[in-house]
Amino acid sequence: MAEPRPEHLLNHIDGAWVPSSTGAVRADLNPADTDDVIGEFAESSAKDATAAVDAAATAQSAWDALGPIERATHLTRAARLIEDRAELFAQAITREQGKRLPEARGEVTRSLAILDFTIGEARRINGVTTPAEEPRTLAMTFRRPLGVVGLITPWNFPVAIPMWKVAPALVAGCTAVLKPSPLTPWTSALLVQAFTDAGLPPGVLNLLQGDRDPGEALVADPRVAGISFTGSLPVGQAINQAGAHRLLRTQLELGGKNALIVLADADLDAAADAIVHGAFGQSGQRCSATSRVIVDRTVRDRLLDRLVPRVRAMRIGPGDQDGADIGPVVNAERMRACLDAVDTALAAGATLACGGGTAALDTPGYFVNPTILTDVARDSHIAQEEVFGPVLSVIDCDGYDDAMRISNSVKYGMSGTIFTQHPSHMFQALHDFQAGMLHVNRPGVGAYSHLPHMGAKASQLGAPECSPDVWDFYTDLRSACIRY
């Protein structure tokens, strides 16, 4: 194993670790202790992106020729290496991104589940046979790899999200350039090293460290046939607009302003458990995090009686600290965004039920107190816009219909959750939610590794991820008619 050292993280292009063409580097900081400089990583340029695409384009034909089943054997070897190195991955996630170690270990487990699922799908990248209109003719469809793809990933799931892009891209026969967030370069390097150690041919998977310049260069390069991006709505819109003139295929998983509805007949203890998990797990830094609780006003106070004491009692600390319930947010910008959102909400008439401000700890980190706001107006800024931090808005409603109107009033549609004992409301909600991932009487975060990870409205454009539907992005469908 040639483990990438965090002290100096390079790009990985055409099978080799190389510095950026400019020699520029950036510091990688521990968000729980900013005095802990993890190391430096390459600050790539457009020239580096061109070199990575050169390598991917050169490797694509031979990689395609292997066929999906043979390609999947490389992923099988990588899966076993990642499993062996699971604790290394978890420790890197916690130190670099800030999430608690149990959450980091859970992310590695989920990443392996996604990889194992995708390996199995290698035998099911299917077309169909269909009746022909002429005699002695076979009519069929089949799939071909899209080509070179750019994979632009965020910092909140620095292993899982790259995995759910890299794995299907490679199985499909694409070659890839991975451009991770500049906030999580180490974990991305560990992932690429695992695939390299598994025998992946040079150029099949390339890594570009850095910020905006290499990402923009990938979008602009005409040899890049598709961009899969997970991140904010404004950046996703910019990618789509920048590639529209050349009909660039995009797969965009964007923001969320997710609602958890609590009706009058709900199990309030179970709802409180789900809210704490959904709103404050991973410090609220998930696209599917519970950002709004929409509660029937007849049970609001009873729900808050269960919820507020639990949140007040949450222990704040570094992710590797035993007993910590919530870790830091990822950087100073994210901390300021959370604090500004709370201040704006209070100025607009919301009430601070608990939290607010930052936590004073022994280490200089980005610790935001888990916060609950009540009396939040349904059309206020904090009720409409993503916060992406440990800040929960509680909005009163009058019954099912009013709750659903509030839930659907935002531009996003990532996740929707309802707590009720009424079967009619359970199933009607599946019809009425304007969201991609739906939950009934369970935490409203994400989906299983074999179910589509997707949103609706401004939360999603293009094929979903983590499911057989992903082949609609990474492959082209062809039809053939064969006279015999």
C-alpha positions as MATLAB code, in Angstrom:
seq = 'MAEPRPEHLLNHIDGAWVPSSTGAVRADLNPADTDDVIGEFAESSAKDATAAVDAAATAQSAWDALGPIERATHLTRAARLIEDRAELFAQAITREQGKRLPEARGEVTRSLAILDFTIGEARRINGVTTPAEEPRTLAMTFRRPLGVVGLITPWNFPVAIPMWKVAPALVAGCTAVLKPSPLTPWTSALLVQAFTDAGLPPGVLNLLQGDRDPGEALVADPRVAGISFTGSLPVGQAINQAGAHRLLRTQLELGGKNALIVLADADLDAAADAIVHGAFGQSGQRCSATSRVIVDRTVRDRLLDRLVPRVRAMRIGPGDQDGADIGPVVNAERMRACLDAVDTALAAGATLACGGGTAALDTPGYFVNPTILTDVARDSHIAQEEVFGPVLSVIDCDGYDDAMRISNSVKYGMSGTIFTQHPSHMFQALHDFQAGMLHVNRPGVGAYSHLPHMGAKASQLGAPECSPDVWDFYTDLRSACIRY';
ca = [
       0.000    0.000    0.000;
       1.374    3.424   -1.014;
      -0.841    5.460    1.282;
      -1.199    9.163    0.317;
       0.311   11.167    3.156;
      -1.809   14.074    4.349;
       1.244   16.297    4.725;
       1.376   16.897    0.972;
      -1.504   15.689   -1.163;
      -0.991   15.633   -4.902;
      -3.092   15.126   -7.983;
      -3.375   11.636   -9.459;
      -3.119   11.744  -13.243;
      -2.460    8.832  -15.612;
      -1.584    6.501  -12.751;
       0.917    8.773  -10.979;
       0.839   11.212   -8.062;
       1.933   14.595   -9.434;
       1.996   18.186   -8.127;
      -0.100   20.889   -9.711;
       1.403   22.556  -12.761;
       1.750   25.828  -10.849;
       3.182   24.292   -7.680;
       0.485   26.088   -5.671;
      -0.828   24.443   -2.502;
      -3.538   25.085    0.081;
      -3.731   24.191    3.772;
      -6.087   21.435    4.940;
      -7.423   22.271    8.435;
      -9.167   20.220   11.101;
     -12.540   21.965   11.667;
     -12.573   20.838   15.297;
      -9.148   22.376   15.948;
      -7.912   24.921   13.438;
      -4.452   24.810   15.027;
      -4.229   21.271   13.604;
      -2.971   21.760   10.052;
      -3.459   18.332    8.494;
      -1.280   19.151    5.548;
      -1.178   20.825    2.164;
      -2.825   19.805   -1.071;
      -2.345   20.746   -4.686;
      -4.225   23.795   -5.963;
      -4.885   22.660   -9.515;
      -5.218   24.836  -12.596;
      -7.025   24.484  -15.909;
      -3.762   23.043  -17.301;
      -3.945   20.208  -14.758;
      -7.544   19.528  -15.759;
      -6.489   19.258  -19.399;
      -3.801   16.727  -18.455;
      -6.317   14.664  -16.482;
      -8.792   14.649  -19.374;
      -5.954   13.717  -21.762;
      -5.246   10.656  -19.602;
      -8.906    9.696  -19.288;
      -9.531   10.066  -23.014;
      -6.504    7.926  -23.857;
      -7.572    5.164  -21.439;
     -11.242    5.071  -22.376;
     -11.165    2.725  -25.399;
      -9.209   -0.050  -23.680;
     -11.312    0.267  -20.516;
     -14.511   -0.005  -22.571;
     -13.165   -3.106  -24.322;
     -12.921   -5.044  -21.053;
     -16.698   -5.254  -20.718;
     -18.684   -4.571  -17.516;
     -18.110   -7.910  -15.797;
     -14.333   -7.721  -16.101;
     -14.387   -4.053  -15.114;
     -16.328   -4.993  -11.980;
     -13.518   -7.318  -10.850;
     -11.336   -4.249  -10.315;
     -14.070   -2.748   -8.143;
     -14.363   -5.980   -6.173;
     -10.675   -5.816   -5.315;
     -11.032   -2.149   -4.381;
     -13.978   -2.973   -2.094;
     -11.931   -5.455   -0.118;
      -9.048   -2.985    0.220;
     -11.389   -0.257    1.469;
     -12.890   -2.738    3.913;
      -9.397   -3.519    5.226;
      -8.644    0.211    5.524;
     -12.031    1.200    6.913;
     -10.693    2.671   10.144;
      -8.100    4.732    8.271;
     -10.895    6.177    6.124;
     -13.054    6.907    9.175;
     -10.240    8.632   11.046;
      -9.445   10.753    7.984;
     -13.104   11.766    7.568;
     -13.369   12.825   11.205;
     -10.140   14.785   11.269;
     -10.708   16.464    7.916;
     -14.480   16.957    7.725;
     -15.386   16.985   11.428;
     -18.151   14.416   11.738;
     -18.173   12.141   14.766;
     -16.262    8.878   14.451;
     -19.424    6.710   14.630;
     -20.878    8.765   11.773;
     -17.631    8.499    9.815;
     -17.570    4.725   10.277;
     -21.175    4.612    9.151;
     -20.249    6.528    6.014;
     -17.531    4.011    5.166;
     -19.998    1.151    5.684;
     -22.519    2.856    3.398;
     -19.821    3.456    0.794;
     -19.003   -0.258    0.739;
     -22.692   -1.122    0.403;
     -22.979    1.219   -2.581;
     -19.874   -0.317   -4.137;
     -21.075   -3.900   -3.615;
     -24.476   -3.033   -5.096;
     -22.877   -1.451   -8.160;
     -20.591   -4.440   -8.674;
     -23.668   -6.670   -8.807;
     -25.283   -4.366  -11.345;
     -22.427   -5.062  -13.791;
     -24.352   -8.153  -14.931;
     -27.565   -6.168  -15.394;
     -26.676   -3.197  -17.599;
     -29.446   -4.417  -19.827;
     -31.260   -3.522  -22.988;
     -34.412   -5.181  -24.273;
     -35.460   -7.331  -27.184;
     -38.725   -6.346  -28.787;
     -40.917   -7.588  -31.672;
     -39.862   -6.409  -35.120;
     -42.231   -5.142  -37.802;
     -40.555   -7.317  -40.449;
     -39.970  -11.092  -40.645;
     -36.605  -12.653  -39.803;
     -35.511   -9.505  -37.957;
     -34.254   -9.073  -34.384;
     -35.013   -5.709  -32.761;
     -33.099   -4.814  -29.611;
     -31.598   -2.079  -27.484;
     -28.247   -2.005  -25.684;
     -26.073    0.471  -23.788;
     -22.705    2.048  -24.553;
     -20.509    4.044  -22.147;
     -20.935    7.803  -22.249;
     -17.168    8.408  -22.412;
     -15.045   10.683  -20.218;
     -16.970   12.057  -17.239;
     -16.177   14.713  -14.656;
     -17.248   13.934  -11.099;
     -17.472   17.005   -8.840;
     -18.179   16.114   -5.226;
     -18.835   17.962   -1.930;
     -17.244   17.810    1.492;
     -20.124   16.504    3.620;
     -19.792   12.850    2.500;
     -16.193   12.777    1.253;
     -16.146    9.014    0.626;
     -19.781    8.011    0.030;
     -20.640   10.608   -2.614;
     -17.457   10.068   -4.658;
     -18.198    6.346   -4.391;
     -21.705    6.602   -5.762;
     -20.293    8.431   -8.782;
     -16.978    6.623   -9.343;
     -18.389    3.090   -9.044;
     -21.118    3.311  -11.720;
     -18.932    5.421  -13.998;
     -16.245    2.735  -14.052;
     -18.630   -0.211  -14.356;
     -20.383    1.525  -17.252;
     -17.089    1.782  -19.138;
     -16.499    5.494  -18.631;
     -13.187    6.918  -17.561;
     -13.349    9.618  -14.940;
     -11.800   12.736  -13.493;
     -12.751   13.180   -9.840;
     -12.686   16.773   -8.548;
     -13.494   16.654   -4.813;
     -14.141   19.576   -2.491;
     -11.025   21.481   -1.422;
     -12.171   20.891    2.163;
     -11.687   17.095    1.986;
      -8.633   16.306   -0.159;
      -7.197   13.556    2.048;
     -10.167   11.195    2.020;
     -10.473   11.574   -1.746;
      -6.815   10.689   -2.161;
      -7.256    7.591    0.020;
     -10.185    6.499   -2.162;
      -8.275    6.896   -5.420;
      -5.284    5.066   -3.925;
      -7.511    2.102   -3.052;
      -8.707    1.839   -6.656;
      -5.133    2.184   -7.895;
      -3.918   -0.540   -5.535;
      -6.742   -2.739   -6.866;
      -5.071   -2.682  -10.285;
      -7.072   -0.008  -12.076;
      -5.222    0.841  -15.317;
      -3.547    4.265  -15.540;
      -5.848    7.054  -16.678;
      -9.111    5.301  -15.842;
      -9.615    7.266  -12.613;
      -7.848   10.592  -12.187;
      -7.927   12.993   -9.234;
      -7.777   16.784   -9.360;
      -7.339   18.590   -6.059;
      -8.251   22.241   -5.791;
     -11.148   24.644   -5.988;
     -12.977   26.376   -8.798;
     -10.508   26.497  -11.708;
     -10.172   22.741  -12.417;
     -13.934   22.259  -12.075;
     -14.683   24.992  -14.587;
     -12.101   23.534  -16.956;
     -13.768   20.108  -16.795;
     -17.134   21.636  -17.658;
     -15.618   23.522  -20.601;
     -13.567   20.651  -22.090;
     -15.431   19.274  -25.154;
     -14.000   15.801  -24.525;
     -15.887   15.567  -21.225;
     -19.227   14.022  -22.163;
     -20.930   14.386  -18.800;
     -20.633   16.137  -15.446;
     -22.058   14.579  -12.285;
     -22.217   17.218   -9.552;
     -23.440   17.215   -5.957;
     -23.529   20.552   -4.169;
     -25.355   23.847   -3.979;
     -28.113   25.048   -6.281;
     -26.218   28.133   -7.571;
     -23.158   26.083   -8.565;
     -25.338   23.410  -10.176;
     -27.149   26.065  -12.201;
     -23.823   27.539  -13.295;
     -22.591   24.122  -14.472;
     -25.771   23.486  -16.410;
     -25.664   26.902  -18.078;
     -21.957   26.672  -18.898;
     -22.397   23.314  -20.644;
     -25.740   23.974  -22.324;
     -24.252   25.371  -25.542;
     -22.500   22.068  -26.217;
     -25.367   19.896  -24.922;
     -23.289   18.656  -22.001;
     -25.068   15.876  -20.133;
     -25.442   16.772  -16.464;
     -26.495   14.924  -13.346;
     -27.097   17.490  -10.612;
     -28.020   16.693   -7.001;
     -28.550   20.024   -5.303;
     -29.958   21.556   -2.126;
     -32.840   20.704    0.160;
     -35.215   22.362    2.620;
     -36.673   19.200    4.005;
     -39.833   18.955    6.075;
     -40.846   16.483    8.754;
     -44.604   16.646    9.374;
     -45.970   15.687   12.784;
     -49.752   15.219   12.784;
     -51.969   15.211   15.855;
     -52.088   11.401   16.033;
     -48.306   10.904   15.718;
     -46.153    8.905   18.094;
     -44.427   11.954   19.577;
     -41.565   10.018   21.163;
     -40.697    8.394   17.841;
     -41.050   11.745   16.075;
     -38.684   13.418   18.556;
     -36.112   10.663   18.011;
     -36.334   11.132   14.249;
     -36.073   14.915   14.483;
     -32.936   14.823   16.622;
     -31.328   12.347   14.235;
     -32.433   14.165   11.097;
     -31.763   17.742   12.170;
     -28.586   17.395   14.200;
     -26.856   14.255   12.916;
     -23.631   15.255   11.159;
     -24.272   18.759   12.498;
     -27.143   19.169   10.054;
     -24.785   19.136    7.082;
     -26.772   16.823    4.800;
     -28.834   17.624    1.730;
     -31.565   15.447    3.249;
     -31.308   16.902    6.783;
     -34.526   17.756    8.595;
     -34.582   21.541    8.356;
     -38.271   22.158    9.103;
     -40.639   20.482   11.537;
     -44.239   21.183   10.584;
     -46.322   20.224   13.607;
     -50.062   20.301   14.279;
     -50.524   23.109   16.784;
     -52.612   20.831   19.048;
     -49.500   18.734   19.838;
     -46.778   21.318   19.316;
     -46.056   21.970   22.988;
     -46.020   18.258   23.811;
     -43.524   17.655   21.000;
     -41.309   20.538   22.146;
     -41.407   19.205   25.716;
     -39.757   16.062   24.367;
     -37.451   17.760   21.895;
     -35.964   20.841   23.546;
     -34.477   19.152   26.662;
     -32.777   16.542   24.484;
     -31.203   19.154   22.240;
     -30.110   21.297   25.184;
     -28.394   18.246   26.656;
     -26.422   17.421   23.502;
     -22.688   17.326   24.165;
     -20.630   19.322   21.703;
     -17.078   18.319   20.914;
     -14.536   17.071   18.384;
     -15.614   14.056   16.390;
     -13.024   11.807   17.985;
     -14.077   12.732   21.543;
     -15.856    9.991   23.443;
     -19.390   11.008   24.325;
     -19.702   13.883   21.851;
     -23.202   14.065   20.350;
     -22.488   16.735   17.783;
     -19.286   17.885   16.125;
     -18.216   21.075   14.352;
     -19.437   22.506   11.096;
     -16.875   22.281    8.350;
     -15.394   25.799    8.194;
     -15.739   29.426    9.226;
     -17.961   30.261    6.244;
     -20.464   27.577    7.215;
     -20.409   28.693   10.857;
     -21.117   32.291    9.882;
     -23.959   31.208    7.572;
     -25.640   29.344   10.452;
     -25.290   32.255   12.865;
     -26.557   34.764   10.294;
     -29.582   32.567    9.518;
     -30.523   32.460   13.206;
     -30.084   36.219   13.632;
     -32.244   36.894   10.567;
     -34.956   34.545   11.836;
     -35.044   36.168   15.280;
     -35.290   39.610   13.697;
     -38.254   38.354   11.664;
     -40.144   37.261   14.795;
     -38.995   33.702   15.497;
     -38.388   32.548   19.082;
     -35.169   30.901   20.261;
     -36.250   27.705   22.041;
     -32.675   26.553   22.624;
     -29.172   26.952   21.256;
     -28.007   29.901   19.236;
     -24.443   31.130   19.011;
     -21.235   29.123   19.200;
     -19.865   26.747   21.802;
     -16.714   27.738   23.681;
     -14.418   24.722   23.850;
     -10.766   24.153   24.638;
      -9.853   23.920   20.952;
     -10.403   26.631   18.322;
     -12.988   25.015   16.089;
     -16.212   25.759   14.272;
     -18.752   24.647   16.872;
     -22.330   25.888   16.453;
     -24.782   25.158   19.243;
     -27.661   22.920   18.100;
     -30.533   25.360   17.710;
     -34.330   25.149   17.667;
     -36.403   28.107   16.493;
     -40.164   28.223   17.118;
     -42.887   30.620   15.930;
     -41.265   30.537   12.500;
     -43.432   32.063    9.784;
     -43.984   29.655    6.930;
     -42.888   32.185    4.295;
     -39.901   33.593    6.196;
     -36.365   33.395    4.835;
     -35.285   30.627    7.208;
     -38.380   28.590    6.328;
     -37.552   28.798    2.628;
     -33.751   28.737    2.272;
     -31.229   26.025    3.077;
     -29.085   26.584    6.191;
     -26.925   23.425    6.045;
     -26.125   23.372    9.717;
     -27.596   22.375   13.105;
     -30.521   24.814   12.954;
     -34.142   23.571   13.075;
     -37.250   25.631   12.342;
     -40.572   24.634   13.945;
     -43.651   25.767   12.023;
     -47.228   25.364   13.297;
     -49.959   23.940   11.091;
     -53.657   23.051   11.218;
     -54.060   19.460   10.069;
     -52.815   17.407    7.137;
     -53.767   19.665    4.233;
     -52.200   22.747    5.798;
     -49.038   20.784    6.670;
     -48.638   19.586    3.099;
     -49.145   23.084    1.703;
     -46.329   24.351    3.926;
     -44.078   21.417    3.062;
     -44.456   21.994   -0.675;
     -44.123   25.785   -0.521;
     -40.319   25.782   -1.018;
     -38.355   25.589   -4.268;
     -36.521   22.450   -3.139;
     -37.791   18.875   -3.022;
     -35.111   16.544   -1.689;
     -36.816   14.685    1.179;
     -40.250   14.570    2.807;
     -41.249   12.823    6.051;
     -44.528   12.345    7.898;
     -45.379   10.966   11.335;
     -48.953    9.745   11.677;
     -50.886    6.643   12.703;
     -53.570    7.207   10.073;
     -53.089    4.846    7.094;
     -54.872    7.201    4.727;
     -52.522   10.063    5.566;
     -49.484    7.778    5.280;
     -50.249    6.810    1.703;
     -51.769   10.130    0.649;
     -48.512   11.781    1.688;
     -46.571    9.617   -0.772;
     -48.766   11.111   -3.474;
     -48.733   14.699   -2.194;
     -45.100   15.314   -1.206;
     -43.198   17.229   -3.888;
     -39.948   15.506   -2.978;
     -37.776   12.691   -4.247;
     -37.108   10.619   -1.105;
     -40.094    9.955    1.131;
     -40.343    8.525    4.646;
     -43.209    7.538    6.928;
     -42.673    7.182   10.694;
     -38.858    7.044   10.370;
     -36.026    9.587   10.135;
     -36.136   11.480    6.873;
     -32.518   11.189    5.819;
     -31.356    9.612    2.593;
     -32.354    6.208    1.308;
     -30.933    2.708    1.176;
     -27.866    2.102   -0.967;
     -29.947    0.419   -3.687;
     -32.763    2.994   -3.778;
     -32.521    6.128   -5.916;
     -30.904    9.067   -4.187;
     -32.744   11.910   -5.835;
     -34.830   15.009   -5.377;
     -37.589   16.895   -7.129;
     -37.990   20.500   -8.259;
     -34.758   22.497   -7.727;
     -33.108   19.637   -5.827;
     -32.416   17.437   -8.843;
     -31.716   17.508  -12.556;
     -30.905   14.370  -14.517;
     -30.840   10.690  -13.631;
     -30.879    9.666   -9.949;
     -27.883    8.076   -8.257;
     -27.451    4.849   -6.253;
     -29.868    2.719   -8.289;
     -30.228    0.982  -11.669;
     -31.537    4.324  -12.990;
     -27.977    5.675  -12.824;
     -27.160    3.989  -16.145;
     -29.341    6.620  -17.838;
     -26.543    9.074  -17.045;
     -23.380    7.001  -17.546;
     -24.479    5.223  -20.736;
     -26.105    5.968  -24.079;
     -29.008    3.763  -25.138;
     -28.756    2.396  -28.698;
     -31.254    0.478  -30.797;
     -30.457   -2.152  -33.446;
     -32.463   -4.078  -36.065;
     -30.760   -7.168  -37.467;
     -32.116   -8.998  -40.552;
     -31.082  -12.648  -40.664;
];
